[in-house]
Amino acid sequence: MPHSNSAGKVSFRQKRPALAFAAVLALSPALAYLPSAQAADDDGPGYSDNRLWASQMRDYAMKSLKSEEALSMAAVPLNGPGIDQSINADVPMSPGSIMKVITTYAALEILGPTHHWNTDFLTDGELIGDTLKGNLYVRFGGDPKLTFERLWGTLRELRDMGITRIDGSLVLDGSYFKTDGGFPAFKDNGNNPHAPFLVEPSAYLTNLNLMHFQIRADERGTQAWSTPALSEIVIDNRVTAVAEGPCPSRRSFKWEPVFQDGGSVTVRVTGELPQGCRTKTYLSLLPHEQYSASMIRSLLGEMGIVISGGNLNGLTPENARLMMKTTSPDLVTMVRDINKWSSNVMARQLLLTIGAQNRKDNENDDRVAGISAIYEWLENKGIDTTGMVIDNGAGLTRHGRITARQGTRILQHAWNSPYASDLMASMPIIAMDGTMARRLRNTGMDGEGRIKTGYLENVRSIAGFTRDENNTTWAVVGMVNNDPAWNGQAVLDRILYSLHFRPPTGTALSQATPGSSGRSIQ
């Protein structure tokens, strides 16, 4: 799953048998709100009334959320019998991360699935023996995932050329993106400004701008280290090793960065760690330019290459010659990473790339240019964008808005896109992987849909494709905006469950084909 069928659409793999409701409750108490799988198979009231299914979902949402306005949803059958369903479908709602579906689908059609990002290493000097006499320029190309490993492999080429010294400066060129005044602030309620999901986009982005800290306990005590190993980052390890026992969760440890003059950071970590266990965390602690320059210097140092000069930011001279380059995986690979694991910074980087590639002469902000390009692309498809607010392309915003009807219209176009399979393959599979790995487990729906999820304070959302028992695929968008929204996930999961086991197919009369008698009922 998925694979292309003979009609060119994407089909889902054969579903597993549904479990009895008692087993579902025993194995997963969180699914107690769902109707039983057995009941779903029994003969019951039909959906001859177009409004009945939606009315049942509305009633359940009202009981769970205590509000008639908290749920907005729309569901449309794509390749089989079914009746369109909607609840508050034309009300603009905060979508959270399902906004990434729009950004990634737009990128596939605007940039193309084979789009790549290049990062070039150039010099204005000459090679004399084992020395590069001149500056080393790094011309960034907006790569959403320029990893530590790829940089290591590229920089190693210098050592393979016999270079052990660079007699010049390290100059970073981040001119690929234009940003006018930065980005709209996101007010986070998690009290951790260094969390990975808050990393902002940048032309200088490398390794998602993250430090990976690890601590391991053994008979010697505890050892702490970070990847990459940067000179500005010092670990103050106050974790104590204790006797062997169950390994504690990451929440059992406190990581406290202390920022010092000169740009260095001391990370103090406290807690207790049983022997044989390890703990880890990711933090974003340095500005993009400082992080990238420090990582490049660290990698070169490990290879025995010394840079005599300092770190600079500037433009690459026109007469600089290329030494080596690294090319990213294609856009399809990036889209999969963005949607499976809901990477905010990669989605925001993608929006800036759309802007950089489609920037008009009078535009000087690639975020705005990217949003304009997506609006124009949507409107060319006949999609009404009234009330839609894309903001940053990732959904990490309090200002973003979309209606459920707009969402399903976009999914209908995606279903018929030449890149439908690429988009669908990027979306989390129900009860199997990504952000859907733990949802709707033990319900018989494993693999029966590809759903992007959204999660913000007071926001829960879903968008994607799910298949019912009649093998009809539905485009579905659901958003809960409520204070609190913690039980919104249960409401959205019930929508997916009910679409699968009790789809609103209804009863409809259709005129028979010419030359035949009578009417057919479906």
Short mmCIF file of C-alpha atoms in Angstrom, two decimals:
data_model
loop_
_atom_site.label_atom_id
_atom_site.label_comp_id
_atom_site.label_asym_id
_atom_site.label_seq_id
_atom_site.Cartn_x
_atom_site.Cartn_y
_atom_site.Cartn_z
CA MET A 1 0.00 0.00 0.00
CA PRO A 2 -0.45 2.13 -1.87
CA HIS A 3 -0.13 0.94 -5.44
CA SER A 4 -1.57 2.11 -8.72
CA ASN A 5 -4.47 0.09 -10.06
CA SER A 6 -5.44 -0.22 -13.69
CA ALA A 7 -7.51 2.96 -13.50
CA GLY A 8 -4.51 4.98 -12.44
CA LYS A 9 -5.79 5.62 -8.92
CA VAL A 10 -4.31 4.53 -5.64
CA SER A 11 -5.86 1.51 -3.97
CA PHE A 12 -5.46 0.31 -0.40
CA ARG A 13 -4.40 -3.13 0.65
CA GLN A 14 -6.91 -5.73 1.82
CA LYS A 15 -8.16 -4.96 5.32
CA ARG A 16 -7.79 -7.27 8.27
CA PRO A 17 -10.83 -8.80 9.93
CA ALA A 18 -12.40 -6.55 12.58
CA LEU A 19 -12.02 -7.64 16.17
CA ALA A 20 -14.97 -8.17 18.46
CA PHE A 21 -15.84 -5.08 20.46
CA ALA A 22 -15.01 -6.73 23.77
CA ALA A 23 -11.51 -7.46 22.53
CA VAL A 24 -11.13 -3.92 21.29
CA LEU A 25 -12.03 -2.54 24.70
CA ALA A 26 -9.75 -4.98 26.48
CA LEU A 27 -6.79 -4.16 24.29
CA SER A 28 -7.30 -0.44 23.86
CA PRO A 29 -9.48 1.36 26.39
CA ALA A 30 -8.98 4.62 24.51
CA LEU A 31 -11.25 3.24 21.76
CA ALA A 32 -14.20 2.66 24.06
CA TYR A 33 -16.11 5.39 22.27
CA LEU A 34 -16.19 3.42 19.00
CA PRO A 35 -19.16 1.30 17.96
CA SER A 36 -18.32 -2.38 17.97
CA ALA A 37 -16.83 -4.00 14.92
CA GLN A 38 -19.50 -6.67 15.23
CA ALA A 39 -22.23 -4.06 15.22
CA ALA A 40 -20.71 -2.57 12.12
CA ASP A 41 -21.22 -5.88 10.34
CA ASP A 42 -24.80 -6.40 11.54
CA ASP A 43 -27.79 -5.33 9.51
CA GLY A 44 -28.86 -2.02 10.91
CA PRO A 45 -30.55 1.19 9.90
CA GLY A 46 -29.60 2.22 6.39
CA TYR A 47 -28.38 5.64 5.38
CA SER A 48 -31.28 6.50 3.08
CA ASP A 49 -31.34 9.97 4.58
CA ASN A 50 -28.39 12.03 3.36
CA ARG A 51 -28.23 13.77 6.74
CA LEU A 52 -28.36 10.76 9.05
CA TRP A 53 -24.64 9.89 9.12
CA ALA A 54 -23.60 13.50 9.62
CA SER A 55 -26.30 13.90 12.29
CA GLN A 56 -24.89 10.96 14.25
CA MET A 57 -21.38 12.42 14.04
CA ARG A 58 -22.68 15.84 15.06
CA ASP A 59 -24.49 14.36 18.07
CA TYR A 60 -21.38 12.48 19.18
CA ALA A 61 -19.22 15.57 18.77
CA MET A 62 -21.73 17.63 20.75
CA LYS A 63 -21.62 15.15 23.65
CA SER A 64 -17.81 14.98 23.57
CA LEU A 65 -16.97 18.62 22.94
CA LYS A 66 -19.98 20.40 24.50
CA SER A 67 -20.22 22.68 21.49
CA GLU A 68 -22.03 22.69 18.15
CA GLU A 69 -19.30 24.77 16.52
CA ALA A 70 -16.23 22.84 17.69
CA LEU A 71 -16.25 20.27 14.85
CA SER A 72 -15.91 20.98 11.15
CA MET A 73 -15.71 18.08 8.70
CA ALA A 74 -16.33 17.05 5.11
CA ALA A 75 -16.13 13.65 3.44
CA VAL A 76 -16.47 12.95 -0.30
CA PRO A 77 -16.46 9.53 -2.05
CA LEU A 78 -13.85 9.38 -4.81
CA ASN A 79 -14.34 6.13 -6.70
CA GLY A 80 -17.51 4.40 -5.58
CA PRO A 81 -20.97 4.79 -4.03
CA GLY A 82 -21.39 7.30 -1.26
CA ILE A 83 -23.07 10.53 -0.24
CA ASP A 84 -21.08 13.66 0.50
CA GLN A 85 -21.15 14.48 4.21
CA SER A 86 -20.44 17.76 5.95
CA ILE A 87 -20.65 19.48 9.31
CA ASN A 88 -19.86 23.20 9.55
CA ALA A 89 -17.86 22.61 6.36
CA ASP A 90 -17.71 26.25 5.28
CA VAL A 91 -16.47 27.68 8.57
CA PRO A 92 -12.78 28.68 8.49
CA MET A 93 -10.96 26.71 11.19
CA SER A 94 -7.43 26.49 12.56
CA PRO A 95 -6.02 23.41 10.77
CA GLY A 96 -2.76 22.69 12.55
CA SER A 97 -0.38 20.43 10.64
CA ILE A 98 -2.85 19.24 8.00
CA MET A 99 -1.82 22.47 6.24
CA LYS A 100 1.30 20.51 5.25
CA VAL A 101 -0.84 18.49 2.83
CA ILE A 102 -1.49 21.65 0.81
CA THR A 103 2.16 22.73 0.88
CA THR A 104 3.52 19.33 -0.16
CA TYR A 105 0.88 18.73 -2.85
CA ALA A 106 1.51 22.23 -4.22
CA ALA A 107 5.26 21.58 -4.25
CA LEU A 108 4.83 18.34 -6.20
CA GLU A 109 2.93 20.16 -8.94
CA ILE A 110 4.71 23.54 -8.85
CA LEU A 111 8.32 22.39 -8.37
CA GLY A 112 7.91 18.87 -9.75
CA PRO A 113 8.64 15.54 -8.04
CA THR A 114 12.27 15.46 -9.23
CA HIS A 115 13.20 18.85 -7.78
CA HIS A 116 16.53 18.80 -5.93
CA TRP A 117 18.47 21.26 -3.79
CA ASN A 118 22.20 21.87 -4.32
CA THR A 119 24.76 23.06 -1.79
CA ASP A 120 27.98 24.19 -3.44
CA PHE A 121 31.49 24.51 -2.00
CA LEU A 122 33.66 26.97 -3.92
CA THR A 123 36.92 28.87 -3.58
CA ASP A 124 38.44 32.08 -4.86
CA GLY A 125 41.96 30.75 -4.21
CA GLU A 126 44.32 28.13 -5.61
CA LEU A 127 45.69 24.78 -4.51
CA ILE A 128 49.35 24.72 -3.55
CA GLY A 129 50.54 21.37 -2.24
CA ASP A 130 48.30 20.37 0.66
CA THR A 131 46.99 23.93 1.17
CA LEU A 132 44.02 25.76 -0.28
CA LYS A 133 45.23 29.36 -0.51
CA GLY A 134 41.95 31.25 -0.35
CA ASN A 135 38.49 31.30 1.18
CA LEU A 136 36.11 28.34 1.25
CA TYR A 137 32.61 29.47 0.28
CA VAL A 138 29.49 27.47 1.12
CA ARG A 139 26.66 28.53 -1.20
CA PHE A 140 23.45 27.18 0.31
CA GLY A 141 20.46 26.32 -1.86
CA GLY A 142 17.66 26.06 0.71
CA ASP A 143 17.99 22.29 1.25
CA PRO A 144 15.32 21.22 3.79
CA LYS A 145 17.43 18.30 5.02
CA LEU A 146 21.13 18.95 4.60
CA THR A 147 22.22 16.36 7.16
CA PHE A 148 25.35 15.86 9.22
CA GLU A 149 26.08 12.65 7.28
CA ARG A 150 25.80 14.30 3.84
CA LEU A 151 28.04 17.15 4.89
CA TRP A 152 30.61 14.70 6.23
CA GLY A 153 30.64 12.78 2.95
CA THR A 154 31.03 15.96 0.90
CA LEU A 155 33.71 17.61 3.03
CA ARG A 156 35.68 14.37 3.06
CA GLU A 157 36.42 15.03 -0.62
CA LEU A 158 38.77 17.83 0.47
CA ARG A 159 40.83 15.34 2.42
CA ASP A 160 40.72 12.95 -0.53
CA MET A 161 42.18 15.79 -2.63
CA GLY A 162 45.10 15.91 -0.21
CA ILE A 163 44.05 19.19 1.46
CA THR A 164 45.04 19.57 5.12
CA ARG A 165 44.91 23.35 5.45
CA ILE A 166 42.66 26.17 4.23
CA ASP A 167 44.57 29.45 4.35
CA GLY A 168 41.51 31.69 4.37
CA SER A 169 38.06 32.17 5.90
CA LEU A 170 34.93 30.04 5.94
CA VAL A 171 32.29 32.13 4.18
CA LEU A 172 28.60 31.16 4.29
CA ASP A 173 26.40 32.42 1.46
CA GLY A 174 22.72 32.38 2.44
CA SER A 175 21.45 34.61 -0.33
CA TYR A 176 19.20 31.95 -1.88
CA PHE A 177 16.20 32.97 0.22
CA LYS A 178 14.86 36.48 0.59
CA THR A 179 13.04 37.20 3.83
CA ASP A 180 11.79 40.66 4.66
CA GLY A 181 11.67 41.13 8.42
CA GLY A 182 11.71 37.49 9.51
CA PHE A 183 8.68 35.31 10.18
CA PRO A 184 5.41 35.67 12.11
CA ALA A 185 5.94 34.68 15.73
CA PHE A 186 4.35 31.52 17.06
CA LYS A 187 3.30 31.74 20.69
CA ASP A 188 4.14 28.32 22.10
CA ASN A 189 2.58 27.03 25.31
CA GLY A 190 5.23 24.36 25.93
CA ASN A 191 7.71 26.63 27.73
CA ASN A 192 10.64 25.26 25.70
CA PRO A 193 11.88 27.72 23.05
CA HIS A 194 14.59 25.21 22.05
CA ALA A 195 12.18 22.41 21.04
CA PRO A 196 12.83 20.88 17.59
CA PHE A 197 9.36 21.68 16.26
CA LEU A 198 10.02 25.42 16.75
CA VAL A 199 13.11 25.62 14.49
CA GLU A 200 12.58 28.34 11.90
CA PRO A 201 13.52 28.01 8.23
CA SER A 202 16.71 29.53 6.88
CA ALA A 203 18.91 29.42 3.82
CA TYR A 204 21.69 28.43 6.26
CA LEU A 205 19.74 25.42 7.60
CA THR A 206 21.84 22.31 8.19
CA ASN A 207 20.98 19.15 10.11
CA LEU A 208 17.61 20.69 11.06
CA ASN A 209 19.66 22.98 13.37
CA LEU A 210 19.49 20.35 16.11
CA MET A 211 21.86 19.05 18.77
CA HIS A 212 21.39 15.37 19.62
CA PHE A 213 22.37 14.80 23.26
CA GLN A 214 22.83 11.31 24.72
CA ILE A 215 23.74 9.94 28.14
CA ARG A 216 24.55 6.31 28.90
CA ALA A 217 25.07 4.63 32.27
CA ASP A 218 27.39 1.69 32.93
CA GLU A 219 29.74 0.43 35.64
CA ARG A 220 31.94 3.51 35.13
CA GLY A 221 29.13 5.95 35.85
CA THR A 222 27.50 8.08 33.16
CA GLN A 223 28.93 9.38 29.89
CA ALA A 224 27.39 12.27 27.98
CA TRP A 225 28.02 13.41 24.42
CA SER A 226 26.42 15.38 21.61
CA THR A 227 26.17 15.05 17.85
CA PRO A 228 27.48 17.08 16.21
CA ALA A 229 30.30 17.86 18.63
CA LEU A 230 30.51 21.65 18.56
CA SER A 231 33.07 23.74 20.41
CA GLU A 232 30.38 26.16 21.62
CA ILE A 233 28.34 23.45 23.36
CA VAL A 234 29.46 22.08 26.72
CA ILE A 235 27.56 19.40 28.66
CA ASP A 236 27.38 19.74 32.44
CA ASN A 237 26.51 16.12 33.18
CA ARG A 238 24.96 15.74 36.63
CA VAL A 239 23.15 12.48 35.93
CA THR A 240 24.01 9.76 38.43
CA ALA A 241 24.21 6.06 37.65
CA VAL A 242 22.12 3.76 39.82
CA ALA A 243 21.62 0.00 40.01
CA GLU A 244 20.16 -1.84 37.04
CA GLY A 245 16.42 -1.45 36.67
CA PRO A 246 13.71 -0.30 34.27
CA CYS A 247 14.90 2.47 31.98
CA PRO A 248 13.12 5.75 32.80
CA SER A 249 11.33 7.95 30.29
CA ARG A 250 12.96 11.04 28.86
CA ARG A 251 10.66 13.14 31.02
CA SER A 252 12.63 11.97 34.04
CA PHE A 253 15.56 14.18 33.06
CA LYS A 254 15.90 17.92 33.11
CA TRP A 255 17.95 19.60 30.38
CA GLU A 256 18.72 23.23 31.13
CA PRO A 257 20.75 25.33 28.66
CA VAL A 258 22.71 28.24 30.12
CA PHE A 259 23.73 30.84 27.52
CA GLN A 260 26.99 32.69 28.02
CA ASP A 261 28.69 35.70 26.49
CA GLY A 262 30.49 34.91 23.26
CA GLY A 263 27.83 32.52 21.96
CA SER A 264 28.73 29.42 23.98
CA VAL A 265 26.11 27.31 25.77
CA THR A 266 26.42 25.02 28.78
CA VAL A 267 23.72 22.35 28.94
CA ARG A 268 23.13 21.13 32.48
CA VAL A 269 21.36 17.78 32.76
CA THR A 270 20.16 16.12 35.96
CA GLY A 271 18.46 12.83 36.86
CA GLU A 272 19.13 9.19 37.69
CA LEU A 273 19.91 6.55 35.07
CA PRO A 274 20.07 2.79 35.75
CA GLN A 275 23.14 0.99 34.43
CA GLY A 276 22.67 -0.31 30.90
CA CYS A 277 20.17 2.46 30.04
CA ARG A 278 20.55 5.60 28.01
CA THR A 279 18.51 8.75 27.54
CA LYS A 280 18.54 11.34 24.80
CA THR A 281 17.01 14.60 23.70
CA TYR A 282 17.14 17.06 20.81
CA LEU A 283 17.56 20.80 21.31
CA SER A 284 18.05 23.77 18.99
CA LEU A 285 20.47 26.11 20.75
CA LEU A 286 22.42 28.19 18.21
CA PRO A 287 21.52 30.61 15.40
CA HIS A 288 21.56 28.91 12.02
CA GLU A 289 24.69 30.66 10.75
CA GLN A 290 26.68 29.88 13.90
CA TYR A 291 25.48 26.28 14.03
CA SER A 292 26.32 25.56 10.38
CA ALA A 293 29.73 27.21 10.48
CA SER A 294 30.64 25.42 13.71
CA MET A 295 29.52 22.04 12.37
CA ILE A 296 31.50 22.46 9.15
CA ARG A 297 34.60 23.41 11.15
CA SER A 298 34.10 20.47 13.50
CA LEU A 299 33.82 18.01 10.60
CA LEU A 300 36.89 19.44 8.88
CA GLY A 301 38.80 19.28 12.16
CA GLU A 302 37.95 15.59 12.58
CA MET A 303 39.42 15.04 9.10
CA GLY A 304 42.62 16.88 10.02
CA ILE A 305 41.83 20.00 7.97
CA VAL A 306 42.58 23.36 9.62
CA ILE A 307 40.96 26.67 8.60
CA SER A 308 43.20 29.58 9.52
CA GLY A 309 40.61 32.34 9.09
CA GLY A 310 37.34 33.13 10.82
CA ASN A 311 33.67 32.66 9.99
CA LEU A 312 31.99 35.16 7.67
CA ASN A 313 28.62 35.59 5.99
CA GLY A 314 28.71 37.00 2.46
CA LEU A 315 28.12 36.53 -1.24
CA THR A 316 30.11 34.12 -3.35
CA PRO A 317 32.30 35.96 -5.88
CA GLU A 318 31.40 35.45 -9.52
CA ASN A 319 34.90 34.19 -10.26
CA ALA A 320 34.82 31.53 -7.51
CA ARG A 321 35.26 28.01 -8.85
CA LEU A 322 33.39 24.93 -7.72
CA MET A 323 35.28 22.47 -5.54
CA MET A 324 32.48 20.01 -4.72
CA LYS A 325 28.73 19.91 -4.14
CA THR A 326 26.06 17.87 -2.42
CA THR A 327 22.66 17.30 -3.98
CA SER A 328 19.62 16.48 -1.89
CA PRO A 329 17.29 13.54 -2.41
CA ASP A 330 14.37 14.38 -4.69
CA LEU A 331 11.26 16.28 -3.61
CA VAL A 332 9.24 13.06 -3.26
CA THR A 333 11.62 11.90 -0.53
CA MET A 334 11.37 15.27 1.23
CA VAL A 335 7.58 15.24 1.04
CA ARG A 336 7.51 11.82 2.69
CA ASP A 337 9.64 13.05 5.60
CA ILE A 338 7.47 16.14 6.01
CA ASN A 339 4.13 14.35 6.12
CA LYS A 340 5.03 11.09 7.87
CA TRP A 341 6.65 12.86 10.83
CA SER A 342 5.10 16.32 10.48
CA SER A 343 8.36 18.25 10.19
CA ASN A 344 7.57 21.93 10.63
CA VAL A 345 10.92 23.34 9.58
CA MET A 346 11.08 21.19 6.43
CA ALA A 347 7.56 22.27 5.42
CA ARG A 348 8.43 25.92 6.03
CA GLN A 349 11.64 25.48 4.05
CA LEU A 350 9.56 24.01 1.22
CA LEU A 351 7.25 27.04 1.19
CA LEU A 352 10.26 29.36 0.94
CA THR A 353 11.59 27.25 -1.95
CA ILE A 354 8.30 27.63 -3.82
CA GLY A 355 8.62 31.36 -3.24
CA ALA A 356 12.26 31.53 -4.33
CA GLN A 357 11.45 29.63 -7.52
CA ASN A 358 8.40 31.77 -8.35
CA ARG A 359 9.37 35.16 -6.93
CA LYS A 360 8.17 38.10 -9.02
CA ASP A 361 10.36 41.12 -9.67
CA ASN A 362 8.50 43.25 -7.12
CA GLU A 363 8.60 40.61 -4.36
CA ASN A 364 11.29 40.54 -1.68
CA ASP A 365 9.92 37.95 0.74
CA ASP A 366 9.92 34.29 -0.29
CA ARG A 367 7.35 33.33 2.34
CA VAL A 368 4.86 35.79 0.84
CA ALA A 369 5.89 34.81 -2.69
CA GLY A 370 5.38 31.12 -1.87
CA ILE A 371 1.94 31.74 -0.41
CA SER A 372 0.96 33.81 -3.46
CA ALA A 373 2.13 31.03 -5.78
CA ILE A 374 0.05 28.46 -3.91
CA TYR A 375 -3.06 30.68 -3.94
CA GLU A 376 -2.66 31.20 -7.68
CA TRP A 377 -2.17 27.45 -8.19
CA LEU A 378 -5.33 26.66 -6.19
CA GLU A 379 -7.41 29.28 -7.96
CA ASN A 380 -6.31 27.92 -11.35
CA LYS A 381 -7.86 24.64 -10.24
CA GLY A 382 -11.14 26.42 -9.51
CA ILE A 383 -10.77 26.21 -5.72
CA ASP A 384 -12.27 29.13 -3.81
CA THR A 385 -9.58 30.37 -1.41
CA THR A 386 -11.83 32.87 0.38
CA GLY A 387 -10.97 32.89 4.08
CA MET A 388 -7.94 30.62 3.63
CA VAL A 389 -4.80 31.71 5.52
CA ILE A 390 -1.65 29.65 4.77
CA ASP A 391 0.74 31.77 6.91
CA ASN A 392 3.85 29.53 6.98
CA GLY A 393 2.95 26.32 5.14
CA ALA A 394 3.44 24.08 8.19
CA GLY A 395 0.33 24.86 10.23
CA LEU A 396 2.50 25.97 13.15
CA THR A 397 0.49 29.14 13.59
CA ARG A 398 -2.44 30.60 15.48
CA HIS A 399 -3.51 32.50 12.35
CA GLY A 400 -3.79 29.76 9.70
CA ARG A 401 -7.32 28.99 8.49
CA ILE A 402 -9.02 26.67 6.03
CA THR A 403 -12.51 25.22 5.65
CA ALA A 404 -13.20 21.49 5.54
CA ARG A 405 -14.85 21.92 2.15
CA GLN A 406 -11.78 23.64 0.75
CA GLY A 407 -9.68 20.80 2.15
CA THR A 408 -11.72 18.06 0.49
CA ARG A 409 -11.78 19.94 -2.80
CA ILE A 410 -7.98 20.03 -2.71
CA LEU A 411 -7.85 16.31 -1.90
CA GLN A 412 -10.19 15.57 -4.82
CA HIS A 413 -7.75 17.32 -7.16
CA ALA A 414 -4.85 15.49 -5.52
CA TRP A 415 -6.60 12.16 -6.18
CA ASN A 416 -6.59 12.96 -9.89
CA SER A 417 -3.10 14.45 -9.95
CA PRO A 418 -0.28 12.74 -11.87
CA TYR A 419 1.52 12.74 -8.50
CA ALA A 420 -1.34 11.24 -6.45
CA SER A 421 0.69 8.18 -5.53
CA ASP A 422 3.64 10.32 -4.40
CA LEU A 423 1.48 12.42 -2.10
CA MET A 424 -0.41 9.45 -0.68
CA ALA A 425 2.76 7.46 -0.05
CA SER A 426 3.96 10.35 2.11
CA MET A 427 0.98 10.28 4.46
CA PRO A 428 0.85 8.27 7.71
CA ILE A 429 -0.85 4.87 7.43
CA ILE A 430 -3.68 4.21 9.89
CA ALA A 431 -2.48 2.14 12.87
CA MET A 432 0.87 1.45 11.22
CA ASP A 433 3.34 4.34 10.93
CA GLY A 434 4.10 8.02 11.29
CA THR A 435 1.78 10.11 13.43
CA MET A 436 -1.03 7.53 12.93
CA ALA A 437 1.00 4.59 14.26
CA ARG A 438 -0.89 4.39 17.57
CA ARG A 439 -4.31 5.50 16.40
CA LEU A 440 -7.23 3.16 15.60
CA ARG A 441 -5.17 0.12 16.54
CA ASN A 442 -7.03 -3.14 17.21
CA THR A 443 -10.09 -1.94 15.27
CA GLY A 444 -9.56 -3.85 12.04
CA MET A 445 -8.57 -0.65 10.22
CA ASP A 446 -4.84 -1.29 9.96
CA GLY A 447 -3.70 0.10 6.61
CA GLU A 448 -7.16 1.29 5.60
CA GLY A 449 -6.25 4.92 5.16
CA ARG A 450 -3.52 7.47 4.75
CA ILE A 451 -4.19 10.35 7.09
CA LYS A 452 -2.20 13.48 7.91
CA THR A 453 -2.80 14.60 11.48
CA GLY A 454 -2.68 18.00 13.14
CA TYR A 455 -2.08 18.90 16.77
CA LEU A 456 -1.92 22.32 18.41
CA GLU A 457 -3.20 23.72 21.66
CA ASN A 458 -7.02 23.61 21.32
CA VAL A 459 -6.70 22.13 17.80
CA ARG A 460 -6.94 18.54 16.52
CA SER A 461 -7.29 17.71 12.83
CA ILE A 462 -7.12 15.04 10.13
CA ALA A 463 -6.92 15.16 6.33
CA GLY A 464 -6.39 12.42 3.81
CA PHE A 465 -7.84 9.32 2.21
CA THR A 466 -9.59 6.37 3.82
CA ARG A 467 -11.32 3.33 2.38
CA ASP A 468 -14.65 1.85 3.44
CA GLU A 469 -15.85 -1.77 3.45
CA ASN A 470 -17.20 -1.34 -0.09
CA ASN A 471 -13.65 -0.52 -1.30
CA THR A 472 -14.67 3.09 -1.91
CA THR A 473 -11.97 5.63 -1.09
CA TRP A 474 -13.10 8.82 0.64
CA ALA A 475 -11.41 12.19 0.86
CA VAL A 476 -11.93 13.38 4.41
CA VAL A 477 -11.03 16.50 6.36
CA GLY A 478 -11.92 17.04 9.99
CA MET A 479 -10.96 19.81 12.39
CA VAL A 480 -11.74 20.33 16.05
CA ASN A 481 -11.20 23.82 17.45
CA ASN A 482 -12.19 23.75 21.08
CA ASP A 483 -10.96 24.70 24.54
CA PRO A 484 -9.97 22.09 25.52
CA ALA A 485 -9.47 19.94 22.41
CA TRP A 486 -7.90 16.90 24.08
CA ASN A 487 -10.91 14.69 23.28
CA GLY A 488 -11.07 15.97 19.71
CA GLN A 489 -8.87 13.07 18.63
CA ALA A 490 -11.56 10.61 19.74
CA VAL A 491 -14.17 12.49 17.67
CA LEU A 492 -11.97 12.46 14.57
CA ASP A 493 -11.08 8.79 15.00
CA ARG A 494 -14.78 7.98 15.24
CA ILE A 495 -15.36 9.75 11.93
CA LEU A 496 -12.70 7.55 10.28
CA TYR A 497 -14.08 4.43 11.95
CA SER A 498 -17.67 5.18 10.93
CA LEU A 499 -16.69 6.03 7.36
CA HIS A 500 -15.06 2.62 7.14
CA PHE A 501 -17.64 0.36 8.81
CA ARG A 502 -20.86 2.33 8.28
CA PRO A 503 -20.24 4.45 5.18
CA PRO A 504 -23.09 6.78 4.17
CA THR A 505 -23.82 5.14 0.84
CA GLY A 506 -27.54 5.86 0.98
CA THR A 507 -30.21 4.80 -1.47
CA ALA A 508 -30.35 6.52 -4.83
CA LEU A 509 -32.33 5.97 -8.02
CA SER A 510 -30.47 6.25 -11.30
CA GLN A 511 -31.88 6.18 -14.82
CA ALA A 512 -31.19 2.89 -16.60
CA THR A 513 -29.01 2.84 -19.69
CA PRO A 514 -30.75 3.50 -23.01
CA GLY A 515 -32.50 0.47 -24.42
CA SER A 516 -33.00 -1.25 -21.08
CA SER A 517 -36.07 -1.34 -18.94
CA GLY A 518 -36.51 -0.40 -15.30
CA ARG A 519 -34.21 1.43 -12.98
CA SER A 520 -31.17 0.42 -11.00
CA ILE A 521 -30.74 1.05 -7.30
CA GLN A 522 -27.34 1.50 -5.66
#
